[in-house]
Amino acid sequence: MSVPSASRLHALNVDLHCHSTVSDGWLEPEALVLRAIANGVELLALTDHDELGGIAPAQGVARAHGLAFVPGVEISVSFAGETVHIVGLGVDPECAELRAGLAALCAGRDGRARRMGEELARVGIPEAFAGACRFARNPALVSRAHFARHLVASGVMPDVKTVFDHYLVRGKPGFVEHRWAALEEAVGWIRAAGGVAVVAHPARYRLSSIALGELFDRFIAAGGEAVEVVAGAHTEDEMRRFASVARQRGLLASRASDFHGVQESMVDVGRCNPLPADLEPVWSRLPATAAALAAAASSAR
Ligand code: AMP
Ligand code: MN
Ligand code: MN
Ligand code: MN
């Protein structure tokens, strides 16, 4: 295959970050892929939190419909007192090192979720753990998103966004301190699985600019290669800010809706803004991109 031109790469409808019911998305992996296809996606990564179980069913549907698919994961990391998310793209879901790391992370989730339930009971919200579990399709992965949905469904809060203004975050009821992976561990697991590591939605972290600089220093030193420049949670200003970070640090750029469901996501799967034209897309490094380009070329004929 000849080297694809930058414009052909940029013109693909790419979405490299979304969630299924295997973590805290609303759609089953199969339905998520069908929604992506209906929305015109040409290259899709499924990136469930700390879980790989959605990859096989999503890949099966993608293959049946000729959609180029990237196996991915979004790993929870503790950094400078904040939770940071590192996306892995193009990972081998059978990699033993990645699987062992994620199993250890998920093992801590159940105890954390039960303690979150106890903390909410102390402020007069009983049975929240059971309530959150009713929204979780995967019992190994009960997340704050499931608690938030329960608090909305039971009338405590009007919507999920408002939940996170009043509950479940540091200093508010229902927050439970938890130690996730170290940054270097997460990047190491992704690289061991043959993947490319990406800093997810960097504008969302409550880190000083010095701490954020250290995050990128250590991420790059560990072998991390990319940053989400276009992200569902980024404003235009934030997009420009992290486009500059990508340029200054020589990082590849990713494009990511972080779609969880129409109920609570600002950006639908496959409806991300384009990347600034001078940035190198992270998908230039993903094997599935060749199939996406070939499919785009044959449908244009
Ligand atoms: P956990 O991994 O259990 O800490 O849950 C984190 C998840 O909660 C995220 O992946 C989001 O789905 C959701 N979440 C966290 N903060 C917010 C927020 N401010 N607004 C909406 N959803 C949020
Ligand atoms: Mn989530
Ligand atoms: Mn995230
Ligand atoms: Mn996400």
XYZ file of C-alpha atoms in Angstrom, residues 31-156:
126
model
C -25.582 -1.889 19.443
C -22.818 0.649 19.941
C -21.075 -0.534 16.772
C -24.343 -0.358 14.813
C -24.918 3.194 16.066
C -21.374 4.139 15.022
C -22.002 2.720 11.531
C -25.324 4.588 11.268
C -23.470 7.782 12.236
C -20.937 7.276 9.435
C -17.942 6.146 11.494
C -15.154 4.633 9.362
C -12.699 3.714 12.150
C -13.943 2.940 15.661
C -12.245 2.060 18.949
C -14.195 0.638 21.867
C -12.477 1.773 25.086
C -14.355 0.463 28.090
C -13.032 1.396 31.537
C -10.545 -1.222 32.807
C -12.297 -3.990 30.823
C -11.728 -5.905 27.589
C -14.931 -7.985 27.509
C -16.709 -5.870 24.897
C -13.991 -6.169 22.280
C -14.900 -9.613 20.877
C -18.638 -8.942 20.402
C -17.984 -5.437 19.030
C -15.326 -6.739 16.665
C -17.689 -9.457 15.430
C -20.375 -6.945 14.439
C -17.792 -4.546 12.994
C -16.345 -7.323 10.832
C -19.782 -8.413 9.608
C -20.478 -4.825 8.464
C -17.009 -4.017 7.114
C -16.217 -1.382 9.759
C -12.521 -1.009 10.630
C -12.264 -1.669 14.356
C -9.602 -0.891 16.967
C -9.539 -2.882 20.225
C -9.072 -0.415 23.069
C -9.304 0.200 26.799
C -9.440 3.226 29.133
C -7.303 2.591 32.219
C -7.896 4.341 35.565
C -4.700 5.848 37.002
C -3.989 7.681 40.244
C -1.733 10.692 39.696
C -1.008 13.559 42.117
C -4.212 12.946 44.063
C -6.374 12.940 40.942
C -7.810 10.149 38.798
C -6.385 10.310 35.294
C -7.486 8.140 32.356
C -5.046 6.584 29.900
C -6.544 5.104 26.737
C -4.812 2.199 25.020
C -5.469 1.811 21.280
C -4.740 -1.269 19.198
C -4.167 -3.484 22.229
C -4.112 -7.287 22.023
C -6.973 -8.285 24.346
C -5.276 -11.625 24.994
C -2.080 -10.054 26.379
C -1.481 -11.654 29.789
C 0.240 -8.608 31.283
C -2.610 -6.278 30.315
C -5.242 -8.745 31.512
C -3.529 -9.249 34.880
C -3.194 -5.513 35.436
C -6.842 -4.831 34.627
C -8.019 -7.782 36.769
C -6.207 -6.273 39.757
C -7.814 -2.873 39.089
C -11.323 -4.319 38.788
C -10.859 -6.413 41.928
C -10.722 -3.204 43.951
C -13.935 -1.824 42.461
C -16.432 -3.930 44.392
C -15.174 -2.914 47.856
C -14.977 0.702 46.747
C -18.547 0.635 45.428
C -19.854 -0.908 48.654
C -18.097 1.812 50.675
C -19.586 4.462 48.389
C -22.993 3.008 49.277
C -22.142 3.253 52.986
C -20.987 6.853 52.605
C -24.231 7.801 50.860
C -26.261 6.050 53.589
C -24.579 8.362 56.120
C -26.140 11.368 54.383
C -29.578 9.793 54.250
C -29.454 7.965 50.894
C -29.992 4.271 51.694
C -29.476 1.272 49.407
C -27.409 3.185 46.854
C -25.062 0.255 46.176
C -28.013 -1.977 45.259
C -29.437 0.888 43.214
C -26.168 1.389 41.316
C -25.951 -2.353 40.633
C -29.320 -2.209 38.860
C -27.694 0.082 36.261
C -24.534 -2.031 35.918
C -24.675 -4.833 33.333
C -21.205 -6.000 34.387
C -21.154 -6.752 38.142
C -17.334 -6.494 38.115
C -17.570 -2.901 37.031
C -19.799 -0.730 39.193
C -18.663 2.844 38.585
C -19.572 6.265 39.821
C -21.596 6.658 36.630
C -23.923 3.862 37.828
C -24.318 5.560 41.228
C -25.053 8.821 39.444
C -27.786 7.170 37.348
C -29.347 5.722 40.491
C -29.323 9.142 42.192
C -31.123 10.593 39.155
C -33.613 7.701 38.865
C -34.479 7.935 42.567
C -35.118 11.685 42.308
C -32.190 12.847 44.464
